Amino acid sequence: VSQFDNYLTVTQALSRPLSVDDFKLHDADSVKEDITIRLRNESVSSPFFSTNADGPVLEFNLDDIKAGDIELVGGGTVGNASYVLQISDGRHTVSEDLLIETVAQTLELEVTGALAILQGDKAAAVSSELLSVTTNSAAEDVMFKITRGPSFGIITSTETAGESSDNTTIFSWDELTNGKMQYEQTDMTQSNDEFEIEISNRFSQLPAVKVKVRVAALVKEFAKPPSVSFHDQLIS
């Protein structure tokens, strides 16, 4: 083995498949047997899991990685962990140090503008463009909570439309990105509204942010004709 990358990253409490590019292994001789990787420090829990086995594995080969069968699993604690790997091509064996950094799950929410609805329309979508999320968390771990509902409308899910007039107070990122959330007007006479919403994942909860609702008038005021002076009338 003439080349080996000894640094990997994984997100806190998440898993990702290993790829050949992770290790950048290169066998410099003519031996054709598959390269085998074994974790030497067996006293620590292995961060490697096989999709074909229940639990962590101590040994796997390059073909397993190419097949997508080996996953790197991040622990719940952010930080670095050191391992020693024994790498063999069947004839030659080397030991390599491996550093795995577990990075924190991050979460950001930006309200990109006001929710717009036409006066008289029953509902307008609460979209993922309006509530823009940036995260490295798994989608199923990201949740929204309405901490203060709108005064002249309700937040509902299209999946329960017609079943209940209650506010939807908790919904998932999947529901948001799949276009299932909406603002429904309950008072057609109002021109403005607002509500507050917070976002969370398994490790953090952000402070609630305000979402404004702008109701566009159904009938626009026509422009007044230009005034004509008495002098201009005499001339004409």
PDB file of C-alpha atoms in Angstrom, residues 1-220:
ATOM      1  CA  VAL A   1       0.000   0.000   0.000  1.00  0.00           C
ATOM      2  CA  SER A   2       1.706   3.166  -1.162  1.00  0.00           C
ATOM      3  CA  GLN A   3      -1.013   5.694  -0.406  1.00  0.00           C
ATOM      4  CA  PHE A   4      -3.469   6.101   2.469  1.00  0.00           C
ATOM      5  CA  ASP A   5      -5.571   9.046   3.654  1.00  0.00           C
ATOM      6  CA  ASN A   6      -5.676   8.924   7.453  1.00  0.00           C
ATOM      7  CA  TYR A   7      -8.374  11.543   8.146  1.00  0.00           C
ATOM      8  CA  LEU A   8     -12.164  11.077   7.894  1.00  0.00           C
ATOM      9  CA  THR A   9     -15.143  13.159   8.988  1.00  0.00           C
ATOM     10  CA  VAL A  10     -18.658  12.160   9.942  1.00  0.00           C
ATOM     11  CA  THR A  11     -21.634  14.114  11.252  1.00  0.00           C
ATOM     12  CA  GLN A  12     -22.709  13.717  14.862  1.00  0.00           C
ATOM     13  CA  ALA A  13     -25.149  10.792  15.381  1.00  0.00           C
ATOM     14  CA  LEU A  14     -25.460  10.206  11.630  1.00  0.00           C
ATOM     15  CA  SER A  15     -24.019   7.634   9.260  1.00  0.00           C
ATOM     16  CA  ARG A  16     -22.665   7.799   5.756  1.00  0.00           C
ATOM     17  CA  PRO A  17     -21.385   5.143   3.353  1.00  0.00           C
ATOM     18  CA  LEU A  18     -17.639   4.809   3.020  1.00  0.00           C
ATOM     19  CA  SER A  19     -16.224   5.340  -0.437  1.00  0.00           C
ATOM     20  CA  VAL A  20     -12.952   4.350  -2.039  1.00  0.00           C
ATOM     21  CA  ASP A  21     -12.062   8.052  -2.108  1.00  0.00           C
ATOM     22  CA  ASP A  22     -12.233   8.192   1.707  1.00  0.00           C
ATOM     23  CA  PHE A  23      -9.103   6.091   2.158  1.00  0.00           C
ATOM     24  CA  LYS A  24      -7.499   6.713  -1.249  1.00  0.00           C
ATOM     25  CA  LEU A  25      -5.848   3.304  -0.997  1.00  0.00           C
ATOM     26  CA  HIS A  26      -3.420   2.346  -3.714  1.00  0.00           C
ATOM     27  CA  ASP A  27      -1.717  -1.036  -3.991  1.00  0.00           C
ATOM     28  CA  ALA A  28       1.711  -0.440  -5.513  1.00  0.00           C
ATOM     29  CA  ASP A  29       2.669  -4.041  -6.304  1.00  0.00           C
ATOM     30  CA  SER A  30       1.254  -6.712  -8.615  1.00  0.00           C
ATOM     31  CA  VAL A  31      -0.581  -8.724  -5.949  1.00  0.00           C
ATOM     32  CA  LYS A  32      -4.198  -8.982  -7.076  1.00  0.00           C
ATOM     33  CA  GLU A  33      -5.916 -10.100  -3.875  1.00  0.00           C
ATOM     34  CA  ASP A  34      -8.451  -7.681  -2.447  1.00  0.00           C
ATOM     35  CA  ILE A  35      -7.189  -5.232   0.163  1.00  0.00           C
ATOM     36  CA  THR A  36      -8.448  -6.036   3.670  1.00  0.00           C
ATOM     37  CA  ILE A  37      -8.818  -3.424   6.417  1.00  0.00           C
ATOM     38  CA  ARG A  38      -8.944  -4.457  10.073  1.00  0.00           C
ATOM     39  CA  LEU A  39      -9.381  -2.327  13.180  1.00  0.00           C
ATOM     40  CA  ARG A  40      -6.522  -3.203  15.538  1.00  0.00           C
ATOM     41  CA  ASN A  41      -7.621  -1.407  18.715  1.00  0.00           C
ATOM     42  CA  GLU A  42     -10.458  -3.806  19.461  1.00  0.00           C
ATOM     43  CA  SER A  43     -10.975  -2.373  22.945  1.00  0.00           C
ATOM     44  CA  VAL A  44     -12.846   0.610  21.482  1.00  0.00           C
ATOM     45  CA  SER A  45     -16.181   0.492  19.704  1.00  0.00           C
ATOM     46  CA  SER A  46     -15.780   0.273  15.959  1.00  0.00           C
ATOM     47  CA  PRO A  47     -17.159   3.243  13.985  1.00  0.00           C
ATOM     48  CA  PHE A  48     -17.631   0.976  10.963  1.00  0.00           C
ATOM     49  CA  PHE A  49     -20.927  -0.802  10.359  1.00  0.00           C
ATOM     50  CA  SER A  50     -21.883  -3.267   7.661  1.00  0.00           C
ATOM     51  CA  THR A  51     -25.279  -3.136   5.999  1.00  0.00           C
ATOM     52  CA  ASN A  52     -25.125  -6.944   5.959  1.00  0.00           C
ATOM     53  CA  ALA A  53     -24.563  -7.336   9.701  1.00  0.00           C
ATOM     54  CA  ASP A  54     -26.188  -6.214  12.923  1.00  0.00           C
ATOM     55  CA  GLY A  55     -23.769  -3.962  14.760  1.00  0.00           C
ATOM     56  CA  PRO A  56     -20.190  -2.782  14.218  1.00  0.00           C
ATOM     57  CA  VAL A  57     -17.568  -4.701  12.237  1.00  0.00           C
ATOM     58  CA  LEU A  58     -13.843  -4.929  12.853  1.00  0.00           C
ATOM     59  CA  GLU A  59     -12.835  -6.118   9.388  1.00  0.00           C
ATOM     60  CA  PHE A  60     -13.927  -5.433   5.826  1.00  0.00           C
ATOM     61  CA  ASN A  61     -12.347  -5.241   2.396  1.00  0.00           C
ATOM     62  CA  LEU A  62     -12.169  -2.843  -0.507  1.00  0.00           C
ATOM     63  CA  ASP A  63     -14.870  -4.699  -2.427  1.00  0.00           C
ATOM     64  CA  ASP A  64     -17.242  -4.184   0.511  1.00  0.00           C
ATOM     65  CA  ILE A  65     -16.595  -0.441   0.289  1.00  0.00           C
ATOM     66  CA  LYS A  66     -17.092  -0.397  -3.483  1.00  0.00           C
ATOM     67  CA  ALA A  67     -20.405  -2.213  -3.037  1.00  0.00           C
ATOM     68  CA  GLY A  68     -21.578   0.436  -0.556  1.00  0.00           C
ATOM     69  CA  ASP A  69     -21.859  -2.108   2.255  1.00  0.00           C
ATOM     70  CA  ILE A  70     -19.715  -0.274   4.842  1.00  0.00           C
ATOM     71  CA  GLU A  71     -20.931   2.796   6.715  1.00  0.00           C
ATOM     72  CA  LEU A  72     -19.082   5.225   8.959  1.00  0.00           C
ATOM     73  CA  VAL A  73     -21.233   6.041  12.006  1.00  0.00           C
ATOM     74  CA  GLY A  74     -20.791   9.185  14.064  1.00  0.00           C
ATOM     75  CA  GLY A  75     -21.184   9.145  17.821  1.00  0.00           C
ATOM     76  CA  GLY A  76     -23.277  11.537  19.851  1.00  0.00           C
ATOM     77  CA  THR A  77     -20.245  13.531  21.028  1.00  0.00           C
ATOM     78  CA  VAL A  78     -18.384  16.053  18.897  1.00  0.00           C
ATOM     79  CA  GLY A  79     -14.606  15.584  18.760  1.00  0.00           C
ATOM     80  CA  ASN A  80     -11.757  13.433  17.442  1.00  0.00           C
ATOM     81  CA  ALA A  81     -11.084   9.731  17.900  1.00  0.00           C
ATOM     82  CA  SER A  82      -7.924   7.841  16.937  1.00  0.00           C
ATOM     83  CA  TYR A  83      -7.753   4.321  15.558  1.00  0.00           C
ATOM     84  CA  VAL A  84      -5.101   1.977  14.206  1.00  0.00           C
ATOM     85  CA  LEU A  85      -5.903   0.073  11.042  1.00  0.00           C
ATOM     86  CA  GLN A  86      -4.127  -3.009   9.757  1.00  0.00           C
ATOM     87  CA  ILE A  87      -4.188  -3.043   5.965  1.00  0.00           C
ATOM     88  CA  SER A  88      -3.235  -6.101   3.971  1.00  0.00           C
ATOM     89  CA  ASP A  89      -3.263  -7.184   0.323  1.00  0.00           C
ATOM     90  CA  GLY A  90      -2.739 -10.833   1.236  1.00  0.00           C
ATOM     91  CA  ARG A  91       1.029 -10.716   1.033  1.00  0.00           C
ATOM     92  CA  HIS A  92       2.047  -7.410   2.578  1.00  0.00           C
ATOM     93  CA  THR A  93       0.648  -5.837   5.750  1.00  0.00           C
ATOM     94  CA  VAL A  94       1.008  -2.291   7.073  1.00  0.00           C
ATOM     95  CA  SER A  95      -0.423  -0.399  10.025  1.00  0.00           C
ATOM     96  CA  GLU A  96      -1.832   3.100   9.622  1.00  0.00           C
ATOM     97  CA  ASP A  97      -3.145   5.605  12.132  1.00  0.00           C
ATOM     98  CA  LEU A  98      -6.625   6.922  11.400  1.00  0.00           C
ATOM     99  CA  LEU A  99      -8.200  10.084  12.835  1.00  0.00           C
ATOM    100  CA  ILE A 100     -11.989  10.415  12.635  1.00  0.00           C
ATOM    101  CA  GLU A 101     -13.512  13.799  13.387  1.00  0.00           C
ATOM    102  CA  THR A 102     -17.151  13.905  14.446  1.00  0.00           C
ATOM    103  CA  VAL A 103     -18.565  17.303  13.496  1.00  0.00           C
ATOM    104  CA  ALA A 104     -21.616  18.888  15.104  1.00  0.00           C
ATOM    105  CA  GLN A 105     -25.026  18.915  13.528  1.00  0.00           C
ATOM    106  CA  THR A 106     -25.724  22.476  12.376  1.00  0.00           C
ATOM    107  CA  LEU A 107     -29.058  24.220  11.897  1.00  0.00           C
ATOM    108  CA  GLU A 108     -30.038  27.610  10.486  1.00  0.00           C
ATOM    109  CA  LEU A 109     -33.412  29.097   9.567  1.00  0.00           C
ATOM    110  CA  GLU A 110     -33.932  32.196   7.422  1.00  0.00           C
ATOM    111  CA  VAL A 111     -37.313  33.785   6.771  1.00  0.00           C
ATOM    112  CA  THR A 112     -36.744  35.109   3.248  1.00  0.00           C
ATOM    113  CA  GLY A 113     -39.708  37.483   3.116  1.00  0.00           C
ATOM    114  CA  ALA A 114     -43.385  37.827   3.906  1.00  0.00           C
ATOM    115  CA  LEU A 115     -46.019  35.224   3.131  1.00  0.00           C
ATOM    116  CA  ALA A 116     -48.219  36.731   0.419  1.00  0.00           C
ATOM    117  CA  ILE A 117     -51.915  35.983  -0.018  1.00  0.00           C
ATOM    118  CA  LEU A 118     -54.630  37.675  -2.070  1.00  0.00           C
ATOM    119  CA  GLN A 119     -57.574  39.034  -0.109  1.00  0.00           C
ATOM    120  CA  GLY A 120     -60.436  36.591  -0.448  1.00  0.00           C
ATOM    121  CA  ASP A 121     -58.220  33.609  -1.224  1.00  0.00           C
ATOM    122  CA  LYS A 122     -58.694  30.822   1.269  1.00  0.00           C
ATOM    123  CA  ALA A 123     -55.058  29.684   1.592  1.00  0.00           C
ATOM    124  CA  ALA A 124     -51.440  30.294   0.599  1.00  0.00           C
ATOM    125  CA  ALA A 125     -48.530  27.871   0.808  1.00  0.00           C
ATOM    126  CA  VAL A 126     -46.038  28.047   3.661  1.00  0.00           C
ATOM    127  CA  SER A 127     -43.108  26.996   1.511  1.00  0.00           C
ATOM    128  CA  SER A 128     -39.503  25.899   1.943  1.00  0.00           C
ATOM    129  CA  GLU A 129     -38.548  28.997  -0.070  1.00  0.00           C
ATOM    130  CA  LEU A 130     -40.151  31.170   2.598  1.00  0.00           C
ATOM    131  CA  LEU A 131     -38.681  29.154   5.492  1.00  0.00           C
ATOM    132  CA  SER A 132     -35.184  28.448   4.168  1.00  0.00           C
ATOM    133  CA  VAL A 133     -33.325  25.785   6.161  1.00  0.00           C
ATOM    134  CA  THR A 134     -29.575  25.109   6.107  1.00  0.00           C
ATOM    135  CA  THR A 135     -28.490  21.975   7.960  1.00  0.00           C
ATOM    136  CA  ASN A 136     -26.390  18.821   7.860  1.00  0.00           C
ATOM    137  CA  SER A 137     -29.005  16.973   9.936  1.00  0.00           C
ATOM    138  CA  ALA A 138     -31.136  14.157   8.631  1.00  0.00           C
ATOM    139  CA  ALA A 139     -34.398  15.520   7.202  1.00  0.00           C
ATOM    140  CA  GLU A 140     -36.507  13.431   9.557  1.00  0.00           C
ATOM    141  CA  ASP A 141     -34.807  15.045  12.579  1.00  0.00           C
ATOM    142  CA  VAL A 142     -35.743  18.634  11.648  1.00  0.00           C
ATOM    143  CA  MET A 143     -39.030  19.806  13.162  1.00  0.00           C
ATOM    144  CA  PHE A 144     -40.967  23.087  13.212  1.00  0.00           C
ATOM    145  CA  LYS A 145     -43.201  24.367  16.008  1.00  0.00           C
ATOM    146  CA  ILE A 146     -45.644  27.273  15.870  1.00  0.00           C
ATOM    147  CA  THR A 147     -45.007  29.083  19.146  1.00  0.00           C
ATOM    148  CA  ARG A 148     -47.520  31.869  18.466  1.00  0.00           C
ATOM    149  CA  GLY A 149     -50.237  31.332  15.925  1.00  0.00           C
ATOM    150  CA  PRO A 150     -51.593  33.930  13.498  1.00  0.00           C
ATOM    151  CA  SER A 151     -54.422  36.200  14.676  1.00  0.00           C
ATOM    152  CA  PHE A 152     -56.543  36.169  11.525  1.00  0.00           C
ATOM    153  CA  GLY A 153     -55.753  32.739  10.120  1.00  0.00           C
ATOM    154  CA  ILE A 154     -54.533  29.251  10.944  1.00  0.00           C
ATOM    155  CA  ILE A 155     -51.592  27.084   9.861  1.00  0.00           C
ATOM    156  CA  THR A 156     -52.870  23.785   8.472  1.00  0.00           C
ATOM    157  CA  SER A 157     -51.651  20.709   6.619  1.00  0.00           C
ATOM    158  CA  THR A 158     -53.151  19.818   3.250  1.00  0.00           C
ATOM    159  CA  GLU A 159     -53.233  16.206   4.428  1.00  0.00           C
ATOM    160  CA  THR A 160     -55.824  17.079   7.086  1.00  0.00           C
ATOM    161  CA  ALA A 161     -57.715  19.730   5.107  1.00  0.00           C
ATOM    162  CA  GLY A 162     -61.417  19.465   5.773  1.00  0.00           C
ATOM    163  CA  GLU A 163     -60.934  17.176   8.737  1.00  0.00           C
ATOM    164  CA  SER A 164     -60.252  19.766  11.428  1.00  0.00           C
ATOM    165  CA  SER A 165     -60.112  23.542  11.821  1.00  0.00           C
ATOM    166  CA  ASP A 166     -57.473  23.326  14.530  1.00  0.00           C
ATOM    167  CA  ASN A 167     -54.090  24.939  14.095  1.00  0.00           C
ATOM    168  CA  THR A 168     -51.230  22.668  13.147  1.00  0.00           C
ATOM    169  CA  THR A 169     -48.607  23.497  15.766  1.00  0.00           C
ATOM    170  CA  ILE A 170     -45.876  20.956  14.906  1.00  0.00           C
ATOM    171  CA  PHE A 171     -44.770  19.757  11.475  1.00  0.00           C
ATOM    172  CA  SER A 172     -41.702  18.235   9.866  1.00  0.00           C
ATOM    173  CA  TRP A 173     -39.195  19.519   7.324  1.00  0.00           C
ATOM    174  CA  ASP A 174     -40.440  16.836   4.916  1.00  0.00           C
ATOM    175  CA  GLU A 175     -43.975  18.219   5.186  1.00  0.00           C
ATOM    176  CA  LEU A 176     -42.651  21.699   4.454  1.00  0.00           C
ATOM    177  CA  THR A 177     -40.524  20.714   1.447  1.00  0.00           C
ATOM    178  CA  ASN A 178     -43.326  18.559   0.018  1.00  0.00           C
ATOM    179  CA  GLY A 179     -45.673  21.550  -0.054  1.00  0.00           C
ATOM    180  CA  LYS A 180     -48.119  20.300   2.579  1.00  0.00           C
ATOM    181  CA  MET A 181     -48.217  23.356   4.867  1.00  0.00           C
ATOM    182  CA  GLN A 182     -50.411  26.400   4.309  1.00  0.00           C
ATOM    183  CA  TYR A 183     -51.783  29.561   5.877  1.00  0.00           C
ATOM    184  CA  GLU A 184     -55.587  29.786   5.794  1.00  0.00           C
ATOM    185  CA  GLN A 185     -57.407  33.093   6.216  1.00  0.00           C
ATOM    186  CA  THR A 186     -60.192  33.069   8.780  1.00  0.00           C
ATOM    187  CA  ASP A 187     -60.861  36.822   8.652  1.00  0.00           C
ATOM    188  CA  MET A 188     -61.040  38.176   5.106  1.00  0.00           C
ATOM    189  CA  THR A 189     -61.179  41.819   6.251  1.00  0.00           C
ATOM    190  CA  GLN A 190     -57.617  42.057   7.576  1.00  0.00           C
ATOM    191  CA  SER A 191     -54.594  43.261   5.592  1.00  0.00           C
ATOM    192  CA  ASN A 192     -51.757  42.005   7.798  1.00  0.00           C
ATOM    193  CA  ASP A 193     -51.020  39.076  10.057  1.00  0.00           C
ATOM    194  CA  GLU A 194     -48.037  37.311  11.573  1.00  0.00           C
ATOM    195  CA  PHE A 195     -47.021  34.207  13.482  1.00  0.00           C
ATOM    196  CA  GLU A 196     -43.892  32.919  15.214  1.00  0.00           C
ATOM    197  CA  ILE A 197     -42.125  29.652  14.560  1.00  0.00           C
ATOM    198  CA  GLU A 198     -39.105  27.787  15.937  1.00  0.00           C
ATOM    199  CA  ILE A 199     -36.993  25.018  14.448  1.00  0.00           C
ATOM    200  CA  SER A 200     -35.106  22.185  16.140  1.00  0.00           C
ATOM    201  CA  ASN A 201     -33.152  19.008  15.509  1.00  0.00           C
ATOM    202  CA  ARG A 202     -31.902  16.316  17.875  1.00  0.00           C
ATOM    203  CA  PHE A 203     -29.215  18.554  19.376  1.00  0.00           C
ATOM    204  CA  SER A 204     -30.401  22.153  19.180  1.00  0.00           C
ATOM    205  CA  GLN A 205     -33.446  24.397  19.258  1.00  0.00           C
ATOM    206  CA  LEU A 206     -33.275  27.854  17.723  1.00  0.00           C
ATOM    207  CA  PRO A 207     -35.173  30.883  19.110  1.00  0.00           C
ATOM    208  CA  ALA A 208     -38.545  31.530  17.523  1.00  0.00           C
ATOM    209  CA  VAL A 209     -38.638  33.882  14.528  1.00  0.00           C
ATOM    210  CA  LYS A 210     -41.487  36.041  13.235  1.00  0.00           C
ATOM    211  CA  VAL A 211     -43.168  35.354   9.896  1.00  0.00           C
ATOM    212  CA  LYS A 212     -45.204  38.250   8.472  1.00  0.00           C
ATOM    213  CA  VAL A 213     -48.293  37.745   6.325  1.00  0.00           C
ATOM    214  CA  ARG A 214     -49.136  40.363   3.688  1.00  0.00           C
ATOM    215  CA  VAL A 215     -52.670  40.358   2.298  1.00  0.00           C
ATOM    216  CA  ALA A 216     -52.934  41.989  -1.124  1.00  0.00           C
ATOM    217  CA  ALA A 217     -56.176  43.914  -1.675  1.00  0.00           C
ATOM    218  CA  LEU A 218     -58.538  42.279  -4.145  1.00  0.00           C
ATOM    219  CA  VAL A 219     -59.686  45.602  -5.639  1.00  0.00           C
ATOM    220  CA  LYS A 220     -57.041  48.169  -6.468  1.00  0.00           C
TER     221      LYS A 220
END
